[in-house]
Coordinates of C-alpha atoms in Angstrom, one line a residue:
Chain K
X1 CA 15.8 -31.6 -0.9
X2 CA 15.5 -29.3 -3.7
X3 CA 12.0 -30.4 -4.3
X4 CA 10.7 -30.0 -1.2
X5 CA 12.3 -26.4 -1.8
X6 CA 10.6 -25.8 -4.9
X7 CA 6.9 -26.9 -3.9
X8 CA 8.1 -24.7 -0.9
X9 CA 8.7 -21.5 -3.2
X10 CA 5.9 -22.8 -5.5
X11 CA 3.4 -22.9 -2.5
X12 CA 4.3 -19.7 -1.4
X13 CA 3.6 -18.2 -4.5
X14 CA -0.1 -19.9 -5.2
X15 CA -1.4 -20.5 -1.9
X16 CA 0.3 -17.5 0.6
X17 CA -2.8 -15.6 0.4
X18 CA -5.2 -18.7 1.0
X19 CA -3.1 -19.8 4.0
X20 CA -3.2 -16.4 5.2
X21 CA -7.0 -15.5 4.9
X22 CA -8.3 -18.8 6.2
X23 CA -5.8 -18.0 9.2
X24 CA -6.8 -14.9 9.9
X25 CA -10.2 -15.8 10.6
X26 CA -8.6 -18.6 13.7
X27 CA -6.3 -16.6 14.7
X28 CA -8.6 -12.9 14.4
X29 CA -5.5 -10.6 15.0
X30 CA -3.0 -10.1 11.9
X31 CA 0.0 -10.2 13.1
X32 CA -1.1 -13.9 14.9
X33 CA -1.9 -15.0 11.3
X34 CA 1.1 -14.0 9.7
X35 CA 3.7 -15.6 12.3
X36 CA 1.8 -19.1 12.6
X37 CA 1.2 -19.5 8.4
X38 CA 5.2 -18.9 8.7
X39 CA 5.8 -21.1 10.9
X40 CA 3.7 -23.6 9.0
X41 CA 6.0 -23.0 6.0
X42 CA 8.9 -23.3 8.2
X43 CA 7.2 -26.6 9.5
X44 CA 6.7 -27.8 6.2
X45 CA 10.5 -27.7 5.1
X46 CA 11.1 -30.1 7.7
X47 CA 8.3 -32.1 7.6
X48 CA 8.2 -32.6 3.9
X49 CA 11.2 -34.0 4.0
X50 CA 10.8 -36.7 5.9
X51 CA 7.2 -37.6 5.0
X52 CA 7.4 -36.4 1.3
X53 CA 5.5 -33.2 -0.3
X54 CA 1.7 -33.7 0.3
X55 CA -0.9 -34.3 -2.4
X56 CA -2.5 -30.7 -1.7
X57 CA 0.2 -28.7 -0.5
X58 CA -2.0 -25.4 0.3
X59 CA -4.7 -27.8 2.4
X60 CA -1.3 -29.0 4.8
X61 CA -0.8 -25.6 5.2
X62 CA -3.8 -24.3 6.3
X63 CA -4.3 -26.6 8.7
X64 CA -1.4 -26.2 10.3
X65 CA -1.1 -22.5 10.5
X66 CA -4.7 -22.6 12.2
X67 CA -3.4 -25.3 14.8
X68 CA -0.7 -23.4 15.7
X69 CA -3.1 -20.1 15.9
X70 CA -5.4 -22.2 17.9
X71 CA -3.1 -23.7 20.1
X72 CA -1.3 -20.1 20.5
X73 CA -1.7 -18.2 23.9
X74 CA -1.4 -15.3 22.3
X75 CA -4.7 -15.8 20.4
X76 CA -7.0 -16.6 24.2
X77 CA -5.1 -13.0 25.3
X78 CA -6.4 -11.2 22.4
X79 CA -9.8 -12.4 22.4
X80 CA -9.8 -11.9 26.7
X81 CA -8.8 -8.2 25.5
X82 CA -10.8 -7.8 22.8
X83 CA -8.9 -5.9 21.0
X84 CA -8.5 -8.1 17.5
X85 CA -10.5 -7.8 14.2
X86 CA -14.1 -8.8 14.6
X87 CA -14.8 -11.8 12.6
X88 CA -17.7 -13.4 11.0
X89 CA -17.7 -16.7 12.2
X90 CA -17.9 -18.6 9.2
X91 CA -18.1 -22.1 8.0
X92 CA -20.4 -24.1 5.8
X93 CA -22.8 -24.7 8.9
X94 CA -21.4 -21.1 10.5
X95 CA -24.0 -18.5 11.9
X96 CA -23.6 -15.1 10.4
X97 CA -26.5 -13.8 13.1
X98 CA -24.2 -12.7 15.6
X99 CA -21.1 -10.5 15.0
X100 CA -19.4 -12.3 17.7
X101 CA -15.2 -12.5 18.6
X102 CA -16.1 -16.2 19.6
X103 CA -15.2 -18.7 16.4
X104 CA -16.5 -21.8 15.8
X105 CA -15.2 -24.5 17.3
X106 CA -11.4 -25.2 16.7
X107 CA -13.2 -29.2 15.3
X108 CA -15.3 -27.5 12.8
X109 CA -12.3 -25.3 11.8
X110 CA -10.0 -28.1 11.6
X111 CA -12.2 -30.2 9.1
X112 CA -12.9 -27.5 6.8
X113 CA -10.1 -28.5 4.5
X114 CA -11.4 -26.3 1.3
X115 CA -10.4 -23.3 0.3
X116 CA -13.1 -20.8 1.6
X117 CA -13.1 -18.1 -1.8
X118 CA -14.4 -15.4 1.0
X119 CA -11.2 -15.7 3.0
X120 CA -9.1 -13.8 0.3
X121 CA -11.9 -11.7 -0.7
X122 CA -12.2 -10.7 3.0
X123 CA -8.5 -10.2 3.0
X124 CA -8.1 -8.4 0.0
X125 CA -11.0 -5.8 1.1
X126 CA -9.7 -5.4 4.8
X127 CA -6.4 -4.3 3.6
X128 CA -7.8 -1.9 0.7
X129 CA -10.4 -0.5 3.3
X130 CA -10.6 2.9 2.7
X131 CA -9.7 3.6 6.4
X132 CA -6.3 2.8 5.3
X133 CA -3.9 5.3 3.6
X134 CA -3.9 5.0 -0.4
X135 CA 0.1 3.9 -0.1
X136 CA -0.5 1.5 2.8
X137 CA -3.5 0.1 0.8
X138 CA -0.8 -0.9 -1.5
X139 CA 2.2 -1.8 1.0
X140 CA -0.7 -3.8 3.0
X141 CA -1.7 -5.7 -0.2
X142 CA 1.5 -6.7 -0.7
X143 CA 2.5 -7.8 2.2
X144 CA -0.8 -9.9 3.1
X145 CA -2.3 -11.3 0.1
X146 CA 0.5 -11.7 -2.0
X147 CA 2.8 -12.5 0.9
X148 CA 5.8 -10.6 -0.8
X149 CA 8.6 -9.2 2.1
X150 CA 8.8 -6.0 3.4
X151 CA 12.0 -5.8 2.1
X152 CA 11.0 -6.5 -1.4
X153 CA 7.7 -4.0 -1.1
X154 CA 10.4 -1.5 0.1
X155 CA 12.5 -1.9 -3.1
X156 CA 10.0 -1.7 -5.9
X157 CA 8.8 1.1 -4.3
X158 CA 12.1 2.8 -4.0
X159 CA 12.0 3.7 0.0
X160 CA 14.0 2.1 2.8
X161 CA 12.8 -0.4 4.4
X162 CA 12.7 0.8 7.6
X163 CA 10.5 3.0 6.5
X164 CA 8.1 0.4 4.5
X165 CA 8.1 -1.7 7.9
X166 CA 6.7 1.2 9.5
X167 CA 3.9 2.0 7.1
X168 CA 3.0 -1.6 7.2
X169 CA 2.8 -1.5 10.9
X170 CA 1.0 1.8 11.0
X171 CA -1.4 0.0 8.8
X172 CA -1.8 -3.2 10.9
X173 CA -2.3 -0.9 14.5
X174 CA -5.1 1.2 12.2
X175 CA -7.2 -2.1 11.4
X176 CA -6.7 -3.4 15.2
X177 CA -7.4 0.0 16.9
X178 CA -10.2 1.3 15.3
X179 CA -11.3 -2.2 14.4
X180 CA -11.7 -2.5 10.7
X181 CA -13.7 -5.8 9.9
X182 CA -12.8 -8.7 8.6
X183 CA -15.1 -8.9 6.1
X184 CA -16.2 -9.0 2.8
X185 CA -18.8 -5.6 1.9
X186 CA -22.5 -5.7 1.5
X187 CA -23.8 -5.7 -2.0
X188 CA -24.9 -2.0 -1.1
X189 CA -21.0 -1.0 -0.3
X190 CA -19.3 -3.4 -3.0
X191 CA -19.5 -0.8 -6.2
X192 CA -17.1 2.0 -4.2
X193 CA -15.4 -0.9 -1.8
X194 CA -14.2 -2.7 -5.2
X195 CA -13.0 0.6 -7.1
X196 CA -11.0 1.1 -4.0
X197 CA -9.5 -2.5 -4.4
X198 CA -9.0 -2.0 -8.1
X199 CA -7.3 1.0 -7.8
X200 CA -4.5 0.0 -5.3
X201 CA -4.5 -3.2 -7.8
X202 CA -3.7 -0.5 -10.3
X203 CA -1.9 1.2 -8.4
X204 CA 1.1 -1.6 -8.0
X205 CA 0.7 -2.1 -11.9
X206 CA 1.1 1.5 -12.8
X207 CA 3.8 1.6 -10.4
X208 CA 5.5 -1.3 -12.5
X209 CA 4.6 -0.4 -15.7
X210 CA 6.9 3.3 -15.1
X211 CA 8.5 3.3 -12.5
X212 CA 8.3 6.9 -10.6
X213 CA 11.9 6.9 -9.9
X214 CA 15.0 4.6 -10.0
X215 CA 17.0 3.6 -13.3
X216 CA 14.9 1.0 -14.7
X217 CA 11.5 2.1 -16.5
X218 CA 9.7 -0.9 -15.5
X219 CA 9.7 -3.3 -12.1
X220 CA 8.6 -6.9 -13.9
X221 CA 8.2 -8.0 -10.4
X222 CA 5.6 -5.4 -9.3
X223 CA 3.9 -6.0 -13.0
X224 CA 3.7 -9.5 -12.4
X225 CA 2.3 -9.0 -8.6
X226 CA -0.3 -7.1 -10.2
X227 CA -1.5 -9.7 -12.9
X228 CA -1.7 -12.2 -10.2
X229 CA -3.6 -10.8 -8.0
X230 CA -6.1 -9.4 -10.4
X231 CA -5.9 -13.4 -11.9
X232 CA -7.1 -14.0 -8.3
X233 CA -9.5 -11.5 -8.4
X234 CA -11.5 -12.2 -10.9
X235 CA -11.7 -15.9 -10.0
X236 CA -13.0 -14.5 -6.7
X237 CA -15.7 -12.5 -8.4
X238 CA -16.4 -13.8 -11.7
X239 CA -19.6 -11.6 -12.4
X240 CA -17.7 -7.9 -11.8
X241 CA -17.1 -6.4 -15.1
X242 CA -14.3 -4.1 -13.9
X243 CA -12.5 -6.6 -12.5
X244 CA -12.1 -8.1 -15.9
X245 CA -11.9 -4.8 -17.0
X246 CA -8.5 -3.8 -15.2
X247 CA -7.3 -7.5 -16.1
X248 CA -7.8 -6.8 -19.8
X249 CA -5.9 -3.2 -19.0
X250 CA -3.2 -4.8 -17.8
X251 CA -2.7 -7.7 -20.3
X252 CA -3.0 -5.3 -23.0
X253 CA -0.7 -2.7 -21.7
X254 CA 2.2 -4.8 -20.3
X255 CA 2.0 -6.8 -24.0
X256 CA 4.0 -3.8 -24.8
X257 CA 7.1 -4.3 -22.0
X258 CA 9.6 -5.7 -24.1
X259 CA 9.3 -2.6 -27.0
X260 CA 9.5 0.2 -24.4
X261 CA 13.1 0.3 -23.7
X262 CA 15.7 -0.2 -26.3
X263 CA 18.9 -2.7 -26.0
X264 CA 20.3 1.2 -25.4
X265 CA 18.3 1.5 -22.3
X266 CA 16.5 4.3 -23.9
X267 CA 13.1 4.9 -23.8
X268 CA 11.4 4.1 -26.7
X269 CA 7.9 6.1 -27.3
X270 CA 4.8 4.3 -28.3
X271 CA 5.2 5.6 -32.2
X272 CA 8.5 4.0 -32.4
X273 CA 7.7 0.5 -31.1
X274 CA 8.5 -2.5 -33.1
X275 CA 4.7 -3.9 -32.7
X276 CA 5.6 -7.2 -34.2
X277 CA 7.4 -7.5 -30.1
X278 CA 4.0 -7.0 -28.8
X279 CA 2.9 -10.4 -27.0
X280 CA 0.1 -10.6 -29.3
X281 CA -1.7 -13.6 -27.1
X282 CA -1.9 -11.1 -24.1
X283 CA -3.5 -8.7 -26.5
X284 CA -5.9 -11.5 -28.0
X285 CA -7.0 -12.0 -24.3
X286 CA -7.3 -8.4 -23.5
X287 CA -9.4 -7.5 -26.6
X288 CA -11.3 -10.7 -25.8
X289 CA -12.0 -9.4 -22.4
X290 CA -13.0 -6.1 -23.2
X291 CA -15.4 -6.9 -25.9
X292 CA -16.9 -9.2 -23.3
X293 CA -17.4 -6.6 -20.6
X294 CA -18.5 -4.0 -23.1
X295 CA -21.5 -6.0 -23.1
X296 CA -24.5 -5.4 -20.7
X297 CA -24.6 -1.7 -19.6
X298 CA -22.6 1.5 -18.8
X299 CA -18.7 0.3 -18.6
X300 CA -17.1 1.2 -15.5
X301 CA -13.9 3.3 -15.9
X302 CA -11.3 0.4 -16.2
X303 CA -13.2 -1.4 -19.1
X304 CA -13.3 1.8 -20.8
X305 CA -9.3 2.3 -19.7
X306 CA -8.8 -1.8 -21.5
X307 CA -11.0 -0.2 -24.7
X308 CA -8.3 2.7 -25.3
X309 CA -5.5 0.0 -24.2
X310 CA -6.9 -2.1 -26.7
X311 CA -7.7 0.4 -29.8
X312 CA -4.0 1.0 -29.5
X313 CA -3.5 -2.5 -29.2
X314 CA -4.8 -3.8 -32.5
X315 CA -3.5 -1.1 -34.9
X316 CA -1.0 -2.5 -37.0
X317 CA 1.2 0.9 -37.1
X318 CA 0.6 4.2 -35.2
X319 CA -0.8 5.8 -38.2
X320 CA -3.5 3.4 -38.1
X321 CA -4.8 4.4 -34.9
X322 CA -7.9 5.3 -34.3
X323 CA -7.5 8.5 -32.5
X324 CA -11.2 10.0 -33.1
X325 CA -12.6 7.3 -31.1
X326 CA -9.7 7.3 -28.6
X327 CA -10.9 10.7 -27.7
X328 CA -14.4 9.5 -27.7
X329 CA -13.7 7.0 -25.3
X330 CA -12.0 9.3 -23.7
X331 CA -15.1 11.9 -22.9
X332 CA -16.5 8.9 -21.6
X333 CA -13.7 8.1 -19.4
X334 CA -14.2 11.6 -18.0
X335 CA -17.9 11.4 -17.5
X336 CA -17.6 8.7 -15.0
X337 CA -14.2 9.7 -14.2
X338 CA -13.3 13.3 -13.9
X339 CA -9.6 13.1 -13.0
X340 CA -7.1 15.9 -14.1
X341 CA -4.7 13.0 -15.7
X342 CA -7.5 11.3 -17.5
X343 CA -8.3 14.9 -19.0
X344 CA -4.6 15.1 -20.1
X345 CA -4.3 12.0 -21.6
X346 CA -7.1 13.5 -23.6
X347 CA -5.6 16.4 -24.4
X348 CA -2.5 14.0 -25.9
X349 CA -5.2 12.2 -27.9
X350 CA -7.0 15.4 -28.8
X351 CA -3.0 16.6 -30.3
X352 CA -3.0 13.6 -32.4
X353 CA -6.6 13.8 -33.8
X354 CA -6.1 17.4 -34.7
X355 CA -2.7 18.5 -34.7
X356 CA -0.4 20.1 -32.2
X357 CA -2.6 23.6 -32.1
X358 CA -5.7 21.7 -31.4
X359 CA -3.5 20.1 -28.7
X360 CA -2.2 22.7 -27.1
X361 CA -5.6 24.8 -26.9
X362 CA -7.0 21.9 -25.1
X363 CA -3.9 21.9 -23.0
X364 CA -4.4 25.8 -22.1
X365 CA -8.1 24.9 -21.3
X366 CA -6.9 22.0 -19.1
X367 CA -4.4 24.1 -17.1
X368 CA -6.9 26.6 -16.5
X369 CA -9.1 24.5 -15.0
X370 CA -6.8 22.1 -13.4
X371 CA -3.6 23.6 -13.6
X372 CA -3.1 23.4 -9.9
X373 CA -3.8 19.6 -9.2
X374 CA -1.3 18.7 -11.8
X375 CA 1.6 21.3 -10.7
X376 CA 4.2 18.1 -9.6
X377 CA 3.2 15.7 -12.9
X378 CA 5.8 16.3 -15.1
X379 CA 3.9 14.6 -18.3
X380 CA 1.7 17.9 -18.2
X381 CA 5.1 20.3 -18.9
X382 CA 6.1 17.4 -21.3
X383 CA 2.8 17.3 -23.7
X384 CA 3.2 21.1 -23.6
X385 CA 6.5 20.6 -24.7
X386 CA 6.0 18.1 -27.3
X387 CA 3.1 20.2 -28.7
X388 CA 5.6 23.2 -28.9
X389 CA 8.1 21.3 -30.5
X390 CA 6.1 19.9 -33.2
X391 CA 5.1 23.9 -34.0
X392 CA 8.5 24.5 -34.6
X393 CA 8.4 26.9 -31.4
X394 CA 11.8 25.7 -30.4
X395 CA 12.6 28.4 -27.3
X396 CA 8.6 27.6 -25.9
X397 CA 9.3 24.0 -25.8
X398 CA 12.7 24.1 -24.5
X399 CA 11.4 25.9 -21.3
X400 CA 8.7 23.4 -20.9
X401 CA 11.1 20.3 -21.1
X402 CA 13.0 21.7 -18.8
X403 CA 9.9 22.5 -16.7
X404 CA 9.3 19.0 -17.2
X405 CA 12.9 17.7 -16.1
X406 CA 12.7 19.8 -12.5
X407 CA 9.5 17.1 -11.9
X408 CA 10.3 14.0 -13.7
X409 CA 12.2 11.3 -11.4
X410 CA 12.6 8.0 -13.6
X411 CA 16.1 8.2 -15.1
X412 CA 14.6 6.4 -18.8
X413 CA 12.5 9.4 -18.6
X414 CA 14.9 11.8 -17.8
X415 CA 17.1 10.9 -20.3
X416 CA 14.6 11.0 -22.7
X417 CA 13.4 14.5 -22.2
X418 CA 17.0 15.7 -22.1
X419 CA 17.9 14.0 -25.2
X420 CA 14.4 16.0 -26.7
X421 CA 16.0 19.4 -24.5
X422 CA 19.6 18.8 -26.5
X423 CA 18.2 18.5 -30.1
X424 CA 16.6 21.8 -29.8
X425 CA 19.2 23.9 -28.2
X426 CA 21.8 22.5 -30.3
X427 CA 20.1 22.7 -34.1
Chain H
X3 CA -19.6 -3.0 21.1
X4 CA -16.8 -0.4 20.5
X5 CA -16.8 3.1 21.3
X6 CA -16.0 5.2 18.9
X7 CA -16.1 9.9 19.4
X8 CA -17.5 11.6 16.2
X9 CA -16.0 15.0 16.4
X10 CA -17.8 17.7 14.5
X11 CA -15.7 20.4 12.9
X12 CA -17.3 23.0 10.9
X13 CA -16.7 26.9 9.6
X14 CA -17.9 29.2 12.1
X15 CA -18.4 31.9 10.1
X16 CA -20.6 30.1 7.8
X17 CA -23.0 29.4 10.4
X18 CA -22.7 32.7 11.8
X19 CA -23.6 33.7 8.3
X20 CA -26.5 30.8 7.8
X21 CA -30.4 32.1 7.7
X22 CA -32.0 31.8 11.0
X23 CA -34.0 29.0 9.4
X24 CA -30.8 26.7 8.9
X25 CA -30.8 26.6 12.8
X26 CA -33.8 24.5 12.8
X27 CA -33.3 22.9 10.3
X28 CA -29.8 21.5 12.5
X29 CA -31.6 21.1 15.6
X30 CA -34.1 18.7 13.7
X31 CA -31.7 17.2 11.7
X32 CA -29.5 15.6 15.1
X33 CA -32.8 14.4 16.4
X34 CA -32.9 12.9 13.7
X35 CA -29.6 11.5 13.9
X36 CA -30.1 10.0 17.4
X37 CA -33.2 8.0 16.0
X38 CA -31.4 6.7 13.1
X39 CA -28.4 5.7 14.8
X40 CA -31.0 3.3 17.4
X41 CA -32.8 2.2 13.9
X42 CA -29.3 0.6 12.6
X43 CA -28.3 -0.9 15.6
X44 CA -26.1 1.4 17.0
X45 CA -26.0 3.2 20.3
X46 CA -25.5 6.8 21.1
X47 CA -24.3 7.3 24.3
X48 CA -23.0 10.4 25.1
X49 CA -22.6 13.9 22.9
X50 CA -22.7 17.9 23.3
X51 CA -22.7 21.2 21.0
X52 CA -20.1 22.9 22.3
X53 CA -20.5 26.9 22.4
X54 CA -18.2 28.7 19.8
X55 CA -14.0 29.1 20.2
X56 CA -14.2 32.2 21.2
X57 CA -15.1 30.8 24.2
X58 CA -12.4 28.8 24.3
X59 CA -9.8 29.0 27.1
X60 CA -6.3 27.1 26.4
X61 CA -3.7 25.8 29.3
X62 CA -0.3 24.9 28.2
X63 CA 1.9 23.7 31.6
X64 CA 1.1 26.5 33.4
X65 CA 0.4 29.4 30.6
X66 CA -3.7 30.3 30.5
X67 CA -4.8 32.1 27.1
X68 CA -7.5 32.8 25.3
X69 CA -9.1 30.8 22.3
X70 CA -9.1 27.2 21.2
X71 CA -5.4 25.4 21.5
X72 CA -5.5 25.1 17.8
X73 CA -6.4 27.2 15.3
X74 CA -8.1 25.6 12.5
X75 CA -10.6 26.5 9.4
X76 CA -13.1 24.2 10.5
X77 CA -13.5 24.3 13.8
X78 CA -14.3 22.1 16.8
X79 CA -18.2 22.6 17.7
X80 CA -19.5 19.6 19.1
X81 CA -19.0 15.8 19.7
X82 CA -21.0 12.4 19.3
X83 CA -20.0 9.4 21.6
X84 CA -21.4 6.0 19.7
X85 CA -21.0 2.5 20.2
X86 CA -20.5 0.2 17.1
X87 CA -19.3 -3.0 16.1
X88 CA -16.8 -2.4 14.4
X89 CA -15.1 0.7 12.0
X90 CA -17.9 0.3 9.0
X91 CA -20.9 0.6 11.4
X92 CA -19.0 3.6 13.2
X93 CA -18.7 4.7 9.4
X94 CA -22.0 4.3 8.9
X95 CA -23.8 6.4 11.9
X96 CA -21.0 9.4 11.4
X97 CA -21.7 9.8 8.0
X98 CA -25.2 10.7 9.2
X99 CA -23.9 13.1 11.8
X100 CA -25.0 16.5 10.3
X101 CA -22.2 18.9 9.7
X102 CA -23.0 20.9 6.6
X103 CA -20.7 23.4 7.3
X104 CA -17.3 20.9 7.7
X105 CA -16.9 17.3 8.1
X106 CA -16.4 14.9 11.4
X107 CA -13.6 12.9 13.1
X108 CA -14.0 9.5 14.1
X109 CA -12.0 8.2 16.4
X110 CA -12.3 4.6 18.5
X111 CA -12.1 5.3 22.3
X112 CA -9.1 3.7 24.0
X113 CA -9.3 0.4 24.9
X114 CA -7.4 -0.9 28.1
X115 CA -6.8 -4.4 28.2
X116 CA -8.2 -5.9 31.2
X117 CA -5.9 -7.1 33.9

């Protein structure tokens, strides 16, 4: 019994989003999709039991979530209504003329036991369709391609769950009623359609990586999400650089995790890390990748994000790093890139080419351009701070860490920047 | 085919403000928009300028006043009634809606499921 459990669990991790996607295109309606590849895993734990764990587990799966989506009345209602995601009926002998509701026929669908690569792809765009609310991007991504609970979204992103279900829902009524497609963009569409996908892929890592509030600095299981799916992602779409290049990112930034908190529970800043903890295969993959991509034209912004990651990456002590062409990288970054948080980051990396006055005249320069878009981050109050500090101008810097504490909502942090608050007012 | 409104909001003042040949230039420009939306496969059927909010009259329950029933920067000047496929293609035939002056709405018409 326990085995039929664990290719159960095992199944829902690998194949979820497969069984999912192929669904989706039976069923054409969502919330159709999701309840029958359920009830196929349901179906399964029974099953499997008594006729042992199939040789493909993912194939036994599909099939049986699109029976029960064919056979379910629910699915002739929807298409008599029209009101479900248009689909392109697919299918190795599928015509794409017509953008029809009509699918092939339930036989065809039926034989088609391989994994159709499109089918995630189509799922993975439909949810991060720009349409869609940045957040329920994320929440939808989640939820449908890497088949995590709504309850378990709701928790790594620190809201109820109530309120998770809702945004989810929202998300689902948005595709259906103004009829997003089911589909995978034109080559015309794909650069801007796939930034959007990498971004909420981002999104969940970033989220992860620091936690925006809540008493733990990272949430492994949100980090891990995110390495999956962009696993996924670039088996889906081998050729696309910055696919790669937000793999790389991640590899090489989450090689850190087990430096950046001490056994203390403090945070531990990037200066301070024991780098002989740093998972040195992940970083011999992400420098691997980014050299690769670096190759063959104007890098996109996260192969240039993996090429900072990884310049940090293979210094042997932060005195070694190569902060000159960190900045560099950075002005690239910013070309293609113009975000207010990319252009502080510089400004950190500008501080530690040139010393803290260099710093902090980038950071006035910064804030009077940008200041407003950045009011709520409370890294900007914190460089300004740390700049201060390392000027000796104690009262300056005080005020600005506590600028910084009225916006930080991570705990680590917190702590942190009162520990860096106490040492100043106290000496 | 869906339907999908295109809703046109734009500054009234800036127009008010525009050289007399930006009119034209308008004018030609949602000619030009009806053609293009036939070339992609899309359908335009239905669509109005609508004269400025001070024209506006507002009814809530009973209570008549004056002006549009909500005061915005960009206002509401004019509307596009399309049929698409699906969300992209309705995408793709508002982006060429010309509102220089604002931005535009689109919003898929209710759909009543059939008895």
């Amino acid at each position: 019994m326990d085995e039929v459990k664990g290719a159960l669990t095992a199944a829902h991790r690998h194949e979820w989003a497969r069984v999912l996607a192929a669904t989706v295109r039976v069923a054409g309606d969502i919330d159709l999709a999701q309840e029958c590849a359920q009830d196929a895993y349901v179906s399964a734990l029974a099953t499997w039991r008594l006729d042992g764990i199939p040789r493909t587990p993912g194939a036994w799966l599909t099939t049986t979530a699109r029976r029960k989506a064919l056979d379910s009345p629910r699915r002739a209602a929807a298409l008599r209504a029209r009101i479900p995601l248009l689909m392109e009926p697919g299918g190795p002998a599928g015509s794409r003329a017509n953008n029809t509701v009509a699918s092939p026929s339930p036989e065809t669908q039926l034989t088609e036991m391989d994994d159709i690569p499109d089918d995630r792809l189509r799922l993975v765009f439909t949810c991060c369709h720009p349409a869609l609310a940045r957040e329920a991007q994320v929440a939808l991504t989640l939820r449908l391609v890497c088949g995590l609970t709504t309850e378990q979204i709701a928790h790594a992103f620190l809201v109820s769950e109530p309120t998770m279900a809702a945004r989810v829902t929202r998300a689902k009524k948005k595709i259906s009623g103004a009829r997003i497609p089911y589909r995978v963009p034109d080559p015309h569409e794909l650069p801007e359609r796939l930034d959007a996908v990498l971004t909420a892929v981002h999104l969940v890592f970033t989220a992860g990586h620091t936690a925006p509030t809540g008493d733990s600095l990272v949430r492994p299981d949100l980090v891990d999400r995110s390495i999956e799916l962009c696993k996924v992602l670039v088996d889906l779409m081998p050729d696309e650089r910055e696919v790669r290049g937000l793999l790389a990112l991640i590899l090489l930034t989450d090689a850190r995790r087990m430096t950046r908190v001490n056994e203390g529970g403090q945070l531990v800043l990037l200066e301070d890390q024991d780098r002989s903890r740093w998972d040195r295969a992940a970083i011999e993959r992400g420098r691997g990748m980014v050299l690769e991509a670096l190759r063959g034209g104007r890098p996109g912004r996260f192969v240039i994000q993996a090429a900072i990651a990884a310049l940090h990456a293979e210094a042997p002590r932060f005195a070694d790093t190569d902060w000159a062409e960190i900045v560099d990288l950075y002005d690239l970054l910013l070309d293609t890139w113009p975000s207010p948080v990319v252009a502080l980051n510089r400004v950190v990396a500008v501080g530690f080419r040139s010393g803290a006055e260099a710093g902090l005249q980038a950071l006035e320069q910064l804030e009077a351009d940008d200041g407003p878009a950045l009011s709520t981050y409370h890294y900007l109050p914190a460089t300004r701070a740390d700049f201060l500090r390392r000027l000796g101008h104690d009262q300056a810097a005080a005020a600005a860490y506590r600028r910084a504490l009225a916006l930080a909502q991570n705990d680590v942090e917190r702590a942190f920047l009162e520990g860096r608050l106490t040492t100043l007012t106290t000496s | 085919m869906a339907q999908y409104v295109v809703l046109i909001y734009e500054s009234e003042s800036e127009y008010a403000n525009a050289a007399p040949e930006v009119y034209g230039q308008i004018m030609d420009a949602h000619n030009r928009f009806a053609e293009q939306v036939v070339e992609r496969g899309g359908k335009v059927a239905g669509g109005n300028a609508l004269q400025a909010t001070d024209t506006a009259t507002s009814i809530r329950g009973d209570v008549v006043t004056d002006g549009p029933f909500v005061e915005t920067k960009e206002a509401l000047g004019g509307f596009y009634l399309l049929e698409a496929d699906d969300l992209d293609q309705a995408i793709k035939m508002a982006k060429m809606v010309p509102a220089r002056f604002g931005g535009v709405e689109v919003r898929p018409v209710m759909v009543f499921p059939a008895a």
